[in-house]
Amino acid sequence: MKHCRIRDFVIDEGNFLIKELYMDHNYLSNYDSICLILERFSNLKILSFNFNYFKVINECSNVIYNQLKNLSITNNEIAYIKSLPTFGLQYLNVSNNKMSSIPAKIFESKLLELSISNNPITKLPKINAKSLIHLEANNLDIDHIFFARGSKLEFLSLENSHIYTFNFTRKNLKSLSYLNLLNSHWLSTIDGEAPSTLKTLKLSNSLVAKFPDNFFKNTKNINLILMNSNFSCNECFLNWTKHLINFDYNYIGCKKVIIDKNCDIIIDNSMLPKVKNITILREKLGLKRVLPCNFVGNLIEKFEWKLVHPETLIGSVDIQNIGNPFTIFKPNHYQILPGGALLLKEISQEMVERYTCTVFSKTKNISSTISFRLDFSQWYSTNIFDSVFWGACFCSLMTCLASFIFNITWIILKNIALWWLNRAERLSRVKGMVDAIEKYRQKQVERIHDSYHRNIEAIRENYNAQREQLTMSYTNQMKKFSDYRQQRIENIHEHIEGIREQYNQQIQRIKEFGSKRAEQLCDSYEQQLIRVKTFTLQNRLKLIRQYKVKQKVINKLLERYNDNSTDLNEADKEAEIRRVLNLNELDLETNEALLDRSPSYYSLPELSTDENISSIRSKNNYTSPNRHIINNQSSISEQEQNNYKYTNFDCQDFPGPSGVKIPLMSQKVKKEIEPSDIPNNSLTKAITSDNHSSTQKDTS
């Protein structure tokens, strides 16, 4: 799953038999995805997440059992390691990340191989490599490395490191078989004895001038790579080669061995660069530099470093304490290293001076002076921003370019200024011409304006004269017409007043007649009801006396009549009563017309037409005793129509008949004239209700 641009993934539950998984060159950043894989792929042994975006390595708490052995997370953004993801991990590669430190518990795990190369690590903890056999720590900013006792380390690579000294005896590397110290520019001393297991030693571009005499005493068939080193070609310094079989001095750049008869005390800096027999070492500002003091001898007691001008003692070290030197002058800038070299730190202009290394013995003292200068070689390098030559060329080119741009800008600005001046002069001329033209235009406009106003005034005067003439003519005609119209209006109003008075009189007569008729009808109705009740009681008493029947019989008869009332109409009911009572039709004087309730005069309209009268008759279906009133109304309406047939006037402004405005009746009159509904067949209903009431009284 390489180069798939994966950002995240989800794994369903299940058992997977995958043993190797490579997910390099993706966009993964969440460390939980690693734990998810370890949880679901329990048989996984090799897992690679190179070239992703992980930032931390931590323990996966949810992973109970996993067989992962090899984990590679190179070229990520890992800043620190909290703990290993699984307990049984044996191979871990975290090179090319952003780690600045390594926790000590990493080296206490069961790891067999660990690669931490190409990280900004400045300090390593004490390595307790009881199980670790392979360690790669290339391109680190460390200046020392320590190993605990019982180390089983077999492979160690410290290429391009900042280590100053390497002591095999103190490192406790008894199982080491491979050591890589290539490009160790700061390494000046190697002490101790190489273990018998050492098979390969790589050392190049270092300041090491010699090995201890018994360094290769225990080694057999060792492979040495000592290219581009500063080994001394003096016979007194080459005693370490006696334990090497068929060693070729050309490997260390010695084409000729210098023979010295007295090896009691010797300082050899011949491998250092010299100018006119003066040893000169250079370094850039702000960096550090090692000044070697390569001495050998059997009678050496101590050595010291001094600053020549002003003469200042930097530090003095006994030969017995050469492994733990002490610096007394500016320890922040000067440090005497184990083995006798002087380290200059944070180089400044004040540190440019001559430094003398003096070795003391019982018989004589030998000294060697090294001149330190600042390195300005970068001024002539191909890098433009570091090289003085190319920088000067670049600055001169930029200056010429700026001058050229300035000249071009000056020419352009000058031309723009001249063009602006010419334009201003030209505009001033145009402005003068425009002013003259504007003055001439204003004079012509004023002349035209005056002429226009004069013509307008003449037209206005003519118009006013014509308008006054027309107004006077119209006024005279209107006066004549108004007099005629006034006369006609007076006649019309008189006629309308007469019609209104006549209408009101007729309405009043109708209302009086209707009131009297209604009173008569009410009196007649009450008298008929009294006669019916009296007749009913007399007939009941007559029946009881004549037929000698009891009241209960009459009551039962009436009850049976009431029960069958729903199936009989009014005529059948009356026939049944006559049959039971043995009555003739002449015994009961009925006058249906007199018992019918006629419409009250209050329900009459104020003025009815023939059509309304005919609709009332067809709806009620009876002959009203007040029909002479309706006939009277119809005759009145016909008379009015005949009277007003030949009279034409507009009465739309007055509601009511003939356009006469009639005042509304008061609320009190409306309450008095509400009609009361009296049903027809009053005789049958009155007898039935009266019999029923009397029956209830007898029963009680």
XYZ file of C-alpha atoms in Angstrom:
700
model
C 0.000 0.000 0.000
C 2.759 2.405 -0.944
C 2.141 5.765 -2.623
C -1.633 5.495 -2.132
C -2.123 8.928 -0.503
C -3.946 7.351 2.435
C -4.903 9.802 5.188
C -6.882 7.492 7.441
C -8.438 4.040 7.347
C -10.948 1.833 9.129
C -10.475 -1.901 9.704
C -13.465 -4.145 10.340
C -13.329 -6.755 13.049
C -11.926 -10.095 12.032
C -8.873 -12.325 12.041
C -6.235 -11.499 9.425
C -3.212 -13.606 8.573
C -1.064 -10.785 7.149
C 2.538 -10.946 8.405
C 4.109 -7.993 6.551
C 2.519 -4.608 5.869
C 4.173 -1.687 4.080
C 2.321 1.668 4.054
C 5.144 3.976 2.950
C 4.678 7.333 1.226
C 1.185 8.149 2.492
C -0.410 10.944 4.552
C -0.981 9.113 7.830
C -0.544 11.175 11.004
C -2.714 9.610 13.704
C -0.719 7.163 15.822
C -3.937 5.350 16.765
C -3.928 3.870 13.280
C -0.753 1.953 14.173
C -2.399 0.649 17.321
C -5.482 -0.302 15.298
C -3.349 -2.333 12.897
C -1.521 -4.027 15.760
C -4.854 -4.848 17.381
C -6.499 -6.346 14.301
C -3.426 -7.977 12.708
C -2.205 -10.150 15.543
C 0.060 -12.198 13.244
C 1.849 -9.139 11.854
C 5.642 -9.287 12.144
C 6.922 -6.467 9.926
C 5.285 -3.014 9.768
C 6.614 -0.055 7.784
C 5.288 3.528 7.910
C 8.153 5.356 6.206
C 7.543 8.798 4.703
C 4.364 9.667 6.598
C 3.491 12.354 9.147
C 3.545 10.678 12.565
C 4.688 12.883 15.445
C 4.993 10.535 18.415
C 5.518 6.873 19.281
C 3.602 5.614 22.283
C 2.473 2.376 23.833
C -0.689 0.763 22.481
C -2.681 -0.107 25.580
C -5.392 -2.006 23.697
C -2.908 -4.415 22.114
C -2.810 -7.489 24.342
C -1.081 -9.983 22.093
C 0.909 -9.202 18.995
C 3.843 -10.802 17.200
C 5.285 -7.552 15.757
C 9.086 -7.729 15.603
C 10.129 -5.044 13.119
C 8.795 -1.451 13.048
C 10.145 1.169 10.645
C 8.983 4.805 10.922
C 11.661 6.748 9.059
C 11.271 10.165 7.445
C 8.344 11.254 9.581
C 7.884 14.137 12.033
C 8.435 12.199 15.262
C 9.545 14.554 18.050
C 9.856 12.088 20.915
C 9.290 8.468 21.892
C 7.224 7.812 25.009
C 7.463 4.066 24.930
C 7.532 1.180 22.508
C 4.183 0.177 20.980
C 4.594 -3.526 21.865
C 6.614 -5.373 24.473
C 8.127 -7.885 22.059
C 9.465 -5.359 19.490
C 13.046 -6.246 18.379
C 13.830 -3.940 15.413
C 13.067 -0.218 15.487
C 14.098 2.322 12.856
C 13.266 5.983 13.634
C 15.951 7.693 11.579
C 15.375 10.971 9.718
C 12.909 12.440 12.199
C 12.840 15.431 14.561
C 13.789 13.834 17.876
C 16.056 15.833 20.190
C 16.367 13.172 22.891
C 15.845 9.465 23.521
C 14.338 8.090 26.764
C 16.613 5.696 28.695
C 13.917 3.044 28.941
C 14.166 2.450 25.198
C 17.594 0.876 25.742
C 16.249 -1.266 28.575
C 13.705 -3.010 26.322
C 14.136 -6.176 24.309
C 15.281 -4.330 21.200
C 17.964 -6.028 19.167
C 18.468 -3.321 16.550
C 17.914 0.433 16.864
C 18.503 3.158 14.295
C 18.307 6.800 15.405
C 20.415 8.391 12.657
C 19.801 11.852 11.205
C 18.012 13.339 14.192
C 18.810 16.593 16.064
C 19.826 14.622 19.149
C 22.403 16.438 21.300
C 22.680 14.007 24.187
C 22.220 10.275 24.679
C 21.492 8.593 28.005
C 23.678 5.838 29.358
C 23.037 2.876 27.081
C 22.146 -0.280 28.972
C 22.448 -2.569 25.977
C 21.951 -5.942 27.590
C 19.937 -7.139 24.607
C 20.810 -4.480 22.006
C 23.339 -5.765 19.479
C 22.968 -3.225 16.639
C 23.011 0.583 17.048
C 23.137 3.196 14.285
C 23.633 6.778 15.505
C 24.969 8.583 12.458
C 24.844 12.355 11.969
C 24.066 13.213 15.577
C 25.241 16.263 17.511
C 26.550 14.220 20.447
C 30.068 14.724 21.817
C 30.175 11.611 23.995
C 28.514 8.229 24.409
C 28.494 5.875 27.413
C 27.683 2.179 27.733
C 26.767 0.241 30.864
C 28.559 -2.886 31.964
C 27.546 -6.141 30.396
C 26.808 -4.590 27.022
C 26.291 -7.064 24.210
C 26.566 -4.492 21.429
C 28.134 -5.933 18.267
C 27.488 -3.220 15.682
C 28.091 0.486 16.370
C 27.981 3.251 13.774
C 28.875 6.820 14.832
C 29.534 8.302 11.439
C 29.807 12.096 11.208
C 29.470 12.591 14.948
C 31.020 15.213 17.254
C 32.797 12.790 19.580
C 36.210 14.042 20.739
C 37.593 10.875 22.327
C 36.754 7.178 22.219
C 38.004 4.887 25.001
C 37.332 1.201 24.390
C 38.152 0.230 27.963
C 35.650 2.656 29.480
C 32.993 1.943 26.862
C 32.753 -1.682 28.041
C 32.338 -2.883 24.465
C 33.666 -6.407 24.855
C 31.393 -7.895 22.162
C 31.856 -5.202 19.524
C 32.675 -6.546 16.053
C 31.953 -3.488 13.863
C 32.841 0.149 14.566
C 32.183 2.998 12.121
C 33.859 6.356 12.909
C 33.936 7.803 9.404
C 34.014 11.582 9.062
C 34.685 12.080 12.765
C 36.197 15.513 12.297
C 36.421 16.211 16.027
C 37.881 12.855 17.116
C 41.459 13.380 18.336
C 42.158 10.460 20.673
C 41.404 6.730 20.783
C 42.387 4.958 24.018
C 42.160 1.516 25.545
C 42.419 -1.825 23.843
C 40.277 -3.116 21.024
C 38.251 -6.212 21.967
C 39.159 -9.519 20.411
C 35.773 -9.612 18.652
C 36.451 -6.453 16.618
C 36.575 -7.319 12.925
C 36.008 -3.995 11.178
C 37.170 -0.494 12.111
C 36.406 2.496 9.907
C 38.125 5.817 10.659
C 38.534 8.745 8.288
C 38.842 12.522 8.301
C 39.753 12.589 12.002
C 42.505 14.179 14.087
C 43.780 10.850 15.455
C 47.569 10.725 15.095
C 48.138 7.319 16.659
C 46.578 4.361 18.410
C 47.799 3.105 21.775
C 50.748 0.727 21.470
C 48.724 -2.319 22.584
C 45.460 -1.352 20.882
C 45.438 -4.247 18.380
C 47.030 -6.729 20.752
C 43.950 -8.979 21.000
C 42.518 -8.535 17.488
C 42.895 -10.993 14.640
C 42.256 -10.438 10.959
C 40.816 -6.976 11.539
C 39.653 -4.914 8.578
C 40.969 -1.333 8.890
C 39.737 1.607 6.829
C 41.924 4.610 7.792
C 41.587 6.924 4.812
C 42.224 10.673 4.963
C 43.426 10.618 8.572
C 46.204 12.574 10.288
C 48.342 9.655 11.484
C 51.964 10.517 12.284
C 54.623 8.882 10.181
C 57.201 9.038 13.000
C 58.513 5.660 14.019
C 57.832 6.459 17.684
C 54.151 6.976 16.868
C 53.807 3.749 14.849
C 54.289 1.213 17.606
C 50.576 0.276 17.319
C 51.285 -1.320 13.920
C 53.498 -4.051 15.440
C 50.461 -6.227 16.254
C 49.109 -5.965 12.687
C 50.238 -8.508 10.160
C 51.477 -7.176 6.820
C 50.301 -3.660 7.541
C 50.871 -1.204 4.715
C 51.741 2.347 5.814
C 50.279 3.674 2.612
C 46.872 3.072 4.157
C 47.546 5.958 6.531
C 49.288 8.160 3.965
C 52.855 7.478 5.102
C 55.024 7.038 2.072
C 58.140 7.391 4.214
C 58.576 6.549 7.887
C 60.606 9.016 9.953
C 63.132 7.265 12.186
C 63.882 8.888 15.509
C 66.517 7.372 17.797
C 65.238 8.938 21.019
C 61.558 8.315 21.788
C 61.584 9.528 25.392
C 59.525 12.618 24.602
C 58.379 13.749 21.140
C 55.737 16.158 19.807
C 54.784 15.612 16.181
C 52.427 18.038 14.436
C 53.915 17.504 11.027
C 50.622 16.254 9.643
C 49.033 19.659 10.320
C 49.012 22.322 7.573
C 51.967 24.694 7.648
C 52.826 27.984 5.999
C 56.554 28.829 6.101
C 57.148 26.292 8.885
C 54.342 27.829 10.927
C 51.479 25.518 11.843
C 48.249 27.367 11.090
C 44.724 26.128 11.761
C 41.633 28.022 10.672
C 37.944 27.964 11.535
C 34.846 30.099 10.887
C 33.319 32.477 13.374
C 30.932 30.966 15.905
C 32.046 27.363 15.362
C 34.516 25.172 17.262
C 38.004 23.863 16.521
C 40.324 21.240 18.004
C 44.046 22.100 18.324
C 45.893 18.753 18.588
C 48.992 18.159 20.669
C 50.376 14.810 19.490
C 53.054 13.723 21.904
C 54.575 10.364 22.857
C 57.200 9.285 25.368
C 57.977 7.176 28.350
C 59.185 9.916 30.741
C 56.301 12.422 30.346
C 55.033 13.887 33.621
C 52.517 16.548 32.501
C 51.553 18.914 29.720
C 49.996 22.376 29.558
C 48.378 24.828 27.136
C 49.191 28.547 27.112
C 48.014 31.612 25.262
C 51.130 33.333 23.844
C 49.928 36.946 23.880
C 49.173 37.881 26.489
C 50.865 34.915 28.106
C 48.075 33.073 29.913
C 47.897 29.577 31.263
C 44.831 27.826 29.938
C 45.311 24.524 31.827
C 47.893 22.040 33.107
C 47.242 18.275 33.234
C 49.281 15.488 34.873
C 49.906 12.497 32.710
C 48.182 10.317 35.280
C 44.953 12.367 34.957
C 45.057 12.707 31.211
C 41.638 11.120 31.029
C 40.100 13.890 33.205
C 41.751 17.192 32.264
C 40.782 20.506 33.877
C 40.613 23.957 32.262
C 41.176 27.102 34.372
C 40.964 29.913 31.781
C 37.626 30.731 30.184
C 36.144 27.245 30.310
C 33.277 28.481 28.174
C 35.675 29.035 25.281
C 38.563 26.657 26.048
C 38.520 22.972 27.011
C 41.423 20.522 27.305
C 40.269 17.170 25.987
C 41.372 13.738 27.199
C 44.500 12.890 25.241
C 45.957 16.445 25.309
C 44.054 18.344 22.540
C 42.643 21.860 23.107
C 39.047 22.579 22.060
C 38.109 26.143 21.059
C 34.370 26.750 21.450
C 32.261 29.601 20.074
C 35.131 31.104 18.158
C 35.383 34.898 18.115
C 37.858 37.508 16.914
C 39.479 37.678 20.362
C 40.515 34.018 20.155
C 42.757 34.601 17.119
C 46.217 34.077 18.647
C 49.081 31.630 19.029
C 48.653 28.656 21.336
C 51.571 26.677 22.811
C 51.409 23.044 23.951
C 54.322 22.171 26.331
C 55.149 18.625 27.415
C 57.246 18.179 30.568
C 59.542 15.265 31.446
C 62.200 14.682 34.028
C 65.002 15.511 31.644
C 63.624 18.082 29.225
C 60.602 20.051 28.051
C 59.269 20.188 24.487
C 56.731 22.659 23.142
C 54.771 23.175 19.913
C 53.073 26.372 18.828
C 49.937 26.481 16.697
C 48.658 29.715 15.180
C 44.927 29.992 15.034
C 43.293 32.177 12.387
C 39.798 32.803 11.227
C 38.720 30.957 8.109
C 37.505 33.252 5.372
C 37.690 30.674 2.649
C 33.954 30.795 2.320
C 34.370 34.280 0.987
C 35.650 32.699 -2.184
C 33.250 29.779 -2.305
C 30.648 29.291 -4.990
C 27.891 30.209 -2.554
C 27.015 33.783 -3.390
C 25.863 34.757 0.100
C 28.985 33.301 1.798
C 31.626 34.250 -0.781
C 33.273 37.667 -0.721
C 34.190 37.541 -4.389
C 30.864 36.392 -5.658
C 29.167 38.525 -3.067
C 31.097 41.557 -4.290
C 30.214 40.668 -7.861
C 26.623 40.295 -6.903
C 26.646 43.583 -4.977
C 28.324 45.397 -7.871
C 25.800 43.921 -10.253
C 22.978 44.987 -7.994
C 24.559 48.464 -7.715
C 24.801 48.757 -11.486
C 21.256 47.514 -11.806
C 20.094 50.020 -9.222
C 22.010 52.815 -10.973
C 20.522 51.796 -14.294
C 17.037 51.713 -12.813
C 17.685 55.094 -11.189
C 18.818 56.617 -14.492
C 15.864 55.152 -16.341
C 13.570 56.443 -13.613
C 15.196 59.895 -13.781
C 14.786 60.059 -17.560
C 11.177 58.958 -17.317
C 10.420 61.467 -14.551
C 12.163 64.255 -16.483
C 10.145 63.504 -19.600
C 6.977 63.340 -17.538
C 7.791 66.737 -15.961
C 8.468 68.320 -19.361
C 5.295 66.836 -20.747
C 3.393 68.161 -17.743
C 4.805 71.688 -18.234
C 3.961 71.662 -21.947
C 0.540 70.367 -21.143
C 0.000 73.105 -18.532
C 1.005 75.797 -21.049
C -1.223 74.291 -23.693
C -4.095 74.073 -21.250
C -3.636 77.748 -20.281
C -4.004 78.763 -23.934
C -7.027 76.569 -24.349
C -8.472 78.056 -21.186
C -8.127 81.601 -22.562
C -9.919 80.627 -25.755
C -12.624 78.860 -23.834
C -13.157 81.953 -21.654
C -13.564 84.167 -24.724
C -16.009 81.738 -26.305
C -17.963 81.496 -23.060
C -18.295 85.269 -22.778
C -19.566 85.515 -26.388
C -22.010 82.672 -25.682
C -23.342 84.380 -22.563
C -23.981 87.634 -24.475
C -25.858 85.804 -27.222
C -27.881 83.877 -24.661
C -28.844 87.080 -22.850
C -29.955 88.669 -26.117
C -32.036 85.624 -27.045
C -33.462 85.536 -23.533
C -34.604 89.159 -23.678
C -36.208 88.641 -27.093
C -37.976 85.557 -25.823
C -39.372 87.349 -22.790
C -40.677 90.204 -24.908
C -42.492 87.810 -27.233
C -43.867 85.852 -24.296
C -45.195 89.021 -22.669
C -46.981 90.042 -25.881
C -48.557 86.594 -26.176
C -49.603 86.713 -22.494
C -51.312 90.104 -22.934
C -53.171 88.917 -26.032
C -54.221 85.769 -24.172
C -55.522 87.715 -21.179
C -57.551 89.993 -23.426
C -59.136 87.079 -25.229
C -59.830 85.297 -21.946
C -61.567 88.358 -20.421
C -63.729 88.711 -23.496
C -64.747 85.031 -23.367
C -65.368 85.249 -19.623
C -67.707 88.196 -19.966
C -69.659 86.457 -22.757
C -69.923 83.246 -20.727
C -71.004 85.125 -17.624
C -73.873 86.816 -19.438
C -75.076 83.537 -20.844
C -74.860 81.891 -17.449
C -76.925 84.597 -15.827
C -79.673 84.087 -18.382
C -79.593 80.337 -17.956
C -79.509 80.559 -14.148
C -82.679 82.667 -14.066
C -84.482 80.123 -16.220
C -83.169 77.202 -14.177
C -84.213 78.841 -10.902
C -87.772 79.183 -12.074
C -87.924 75.525 -13.140
C -86.450 74.342 -9.824
C -89.004 76.271 -7.789
C -91.855 74.658 -9.739
C -90.364 71.195 -9.300
C -89.916 71.641 -5.516
C -93.486 72.789 -5.109
C -94.742 69.770 -6.986
C -92.550 67.400 -4.913
C -93.827 68.916 -1.648
C -97.387 68.332 -2.764
C -96.689 64.710 -3.629
C -94.965 64.140 -0.284
C -97.881 65.581 1.716
C -100.384 63.472 -0.197
C -98.303 60.299 0.358
C -97.995 60.900 4.104
C -101.755 61.447 4.439
C -102.548 58.195 2.644
C -100.018 56.272 4.793
C -101.535 57.695 7.964
C -105.066 56.695 6.900
C -103.860 53.155 6.122
C -102.185 52.800 9.524
C -105.276 54.051 11.380
C -107.531 51.653 9.487
C -105.184 48.731 10.102
C -104.984 49.470 13.846
C -108.733 49.535 14.241
C -109.154 46.321 12.231
C -106.514 44.511 14.325
C -108.268 45.443 17.555
C -111.560 44.114 16.213
C -109.908 40.825 15.190
C -108.334 40.372 18.644
C -111.654 40.946 20.391
C -113.449 38.526 18.067
C -110.738 35.872 18.624
C -111.000 36.096 22.409
C -114.820 35.834 22.275
C -114.627 32.748 20.053
C -112.159 31.061 22.434
C -114.503 31.731 25.380
C -117.472 30.293 23.412
C -115.451 27.156 22.499
C -114.388 26.518 26.105
C -117.957 27.087 27.357
C -119.369 24.773 24.667
C -116.823 22.064 25.567
C -117.687 22.116 29.271
C -121.426 22.140 28.587
C -121.171 19.139 26.269
C -119.080 17.166 28.758
C -121.638 17.809 31.526
C -124.456 16.933 29.081
C -122.731 13.644 28.231
C -122.250 12.718 31.873
C -125.883 13.517 32.732
C -127.577 12.166 29.571
C -125.603 8.925 29.186
C -124.875 8.546 32.865
C -121.246 7.781 32.306
C -118.454 8.423 34.704
C -115.748 10.935 34.338
C -113.162 8.128 34.008
C -114.802 6.888 30.779
C -114.638 10.331 29.208
C -111.024 10.635 30.297
C -110.086 7.235 28.823
C -111.793 8.185 25.586
C -109.840 11.390 25.426
C -106.610 9.534 26.238
C -107.208 7.057 23.427
C -107.890 9.956 21.156
C -104.641 11.591 22.145
C -102.689 8.322 21.584
C -104.015 7.961 18.048
C -103.548 11.658 17.289
C -100.357 11.026 15.344
C -102.171 8.815 12.827
C -105.217 11.054 12.321
C -105.521 14.411 10.719
C -107.691 17.233 12.004
C -110.808 16.240 10.036
C -110.687 12.614 11.234
C -110.287 13.813 14.830
C -113.377 16.020 14.600
C -115.387 13.183 12.978
C -114.321 10.786 15.716
C -115.437 13.217 18.450
C -118.844 13.781 16.755
C -119.320 10.041 16.368
C -118.572 9.323 20.015
C -120.658 12.223 21.284
C -123.416 11.701 18.698
C -123.294 15.348 17.616
C -124.509 16.983 14.445
C -122.606 19.548 12.482
C -125.166 22.197 13.417
C -124.556 21.731 17.139
C -121.138 23.404 16.857
C -120.945 26.623 15.004
C -117.572 26.803 13.485
C -116.315 29.669 11.584
C -112.928 28.834 10.298
C -112.521 32.206 8.756
C -113.221 33.925 12.082
C -110.819 31.676 13.986
C -107.964 32.167 11.523
C -105.483 34.753 12.611
C -105.195 37.376 9.972
C -101.941 39.214 9.377
C -101.551 42.278 11.504
C -101.353 45.627 9.944
C -97.952 45.933 11.544
C -96.535 43.357 9.191
C -97.701 45.283 6.140
C -95.056 47.109 4.149
C -95.131 50.829 4.035
C -96.023 50.788 0.367
C -96.791 47.506 -1.452
C -97.022 46.853 -5.162
C -99.312 44.515 -6.992
C -96.591 41.909 -7.323
C -95.938 41.863 -3.571
C -99.656 41.520 -2.810
C -100.053 38.560 -5.166
C -96.960 36.856 -3.614
C -98.396 37.320 -0.104
C -101.714 35.762 -1.155
C -100.081 32.773 -2.821
C -97.786 32.178 0.163
C -100.376 32.352 2.962
C -103.093 30.558 0.972
C -106.045 32.127 2.792
C -108.470 35.000 2.339
C -107.563 37.686 4.815
C -110.246 39.796 6.391
C -107.898 42.747 5.763
C -107.939 42.279 2.033
C -109.756 45.570 1.587
C -106.612 47.252 3.005
C -104.394 45.599 0.418
C -106.845 46.497 -2.297
C -106.852 50.018 -0.986
C -103.064 50.053 -1.136
C -103.062 48.819 -4.710
C -105.581 51.462 -5.697
C -103.485 54.087 -4.019
C -100.371 52.962 -5.850
C -102.227 52.977 -9.163
C -103.505 56.455 -8.439
C -100.022 57.667 -7.645
C -98.644 56.173 -10.807
C -101.357 57.871 -12.835
C -100.743 61.176 -11.093
C -96.986 61.068 -11.641
C -96.985 59.564 -15.084
C -96.257 62.802 -16.810
C -93.936 64.281 -14.189
C -90.186 63.842 -14.783
C -87.844 64.630 -11.910
C -84.850 62.973 -10.184
C -85.551 61.509 -6.726
C -82.538 59.257 -6.281
C -81.396 61.114 -3.234
C -84.447 60.039 -1.092
C -85.042 56.438 0.021
C -88.491 54.918 0.216
C -91.444 55.023 -2.169
C -91.556 57.875 -4.678
C -88.247 59.173 -3.385
C -89.822 60.469 -0.127
C -87.617 60.210 2.941
C -89.650 58.540 5.729
C -88.318 58.619 9.294
C -87.482 55.297 10.923
C -89.806 53.798 13.532
C -88.625 53.829 17.109
C -87.639 50.687 18.990
C -90.721 50.860 21.186
C -93.141 50.761 18.233
C -91.258 47.779 16.760
C -91.747 45.778 19.960
C -95.488 46.533 20.019
C -96.114 45.474 16.434
C -94.268 42.120 16.354
C -96.694 39.542 14.916
C -97.814 36.523 16.941
C -98.267 33.307 15.077
C -101.641 31.663 15.710
C -102.035 28.323 13.943
C -105.020 27.356 11.846
C -107.691 24.733 12.793
C -108.093 26.492 16.131
C -111.296 24.623 16.951
C -109.747 21.134 16.950
C -106.613 22.175 18.845
C -108.568 24.148 21.432
C -110.935 21.227 22.126
C -108.056 18.729 22.332
C -105.955 20.860 24.703
C -109.006 21.655 26.852
C -110.012 17.985 27.096
C -106.504 16.958 28.001
C -106.268 19.577 30.748
C -109.638 18.591 32.207
C -108.642 14.912 32.155
C -105.526 15.671 34.150
C -107.608 17.636 36.675
C -110.130 14.767 37.121
C -107.294 12.249 37.532
C -105.669 14.377 40.174
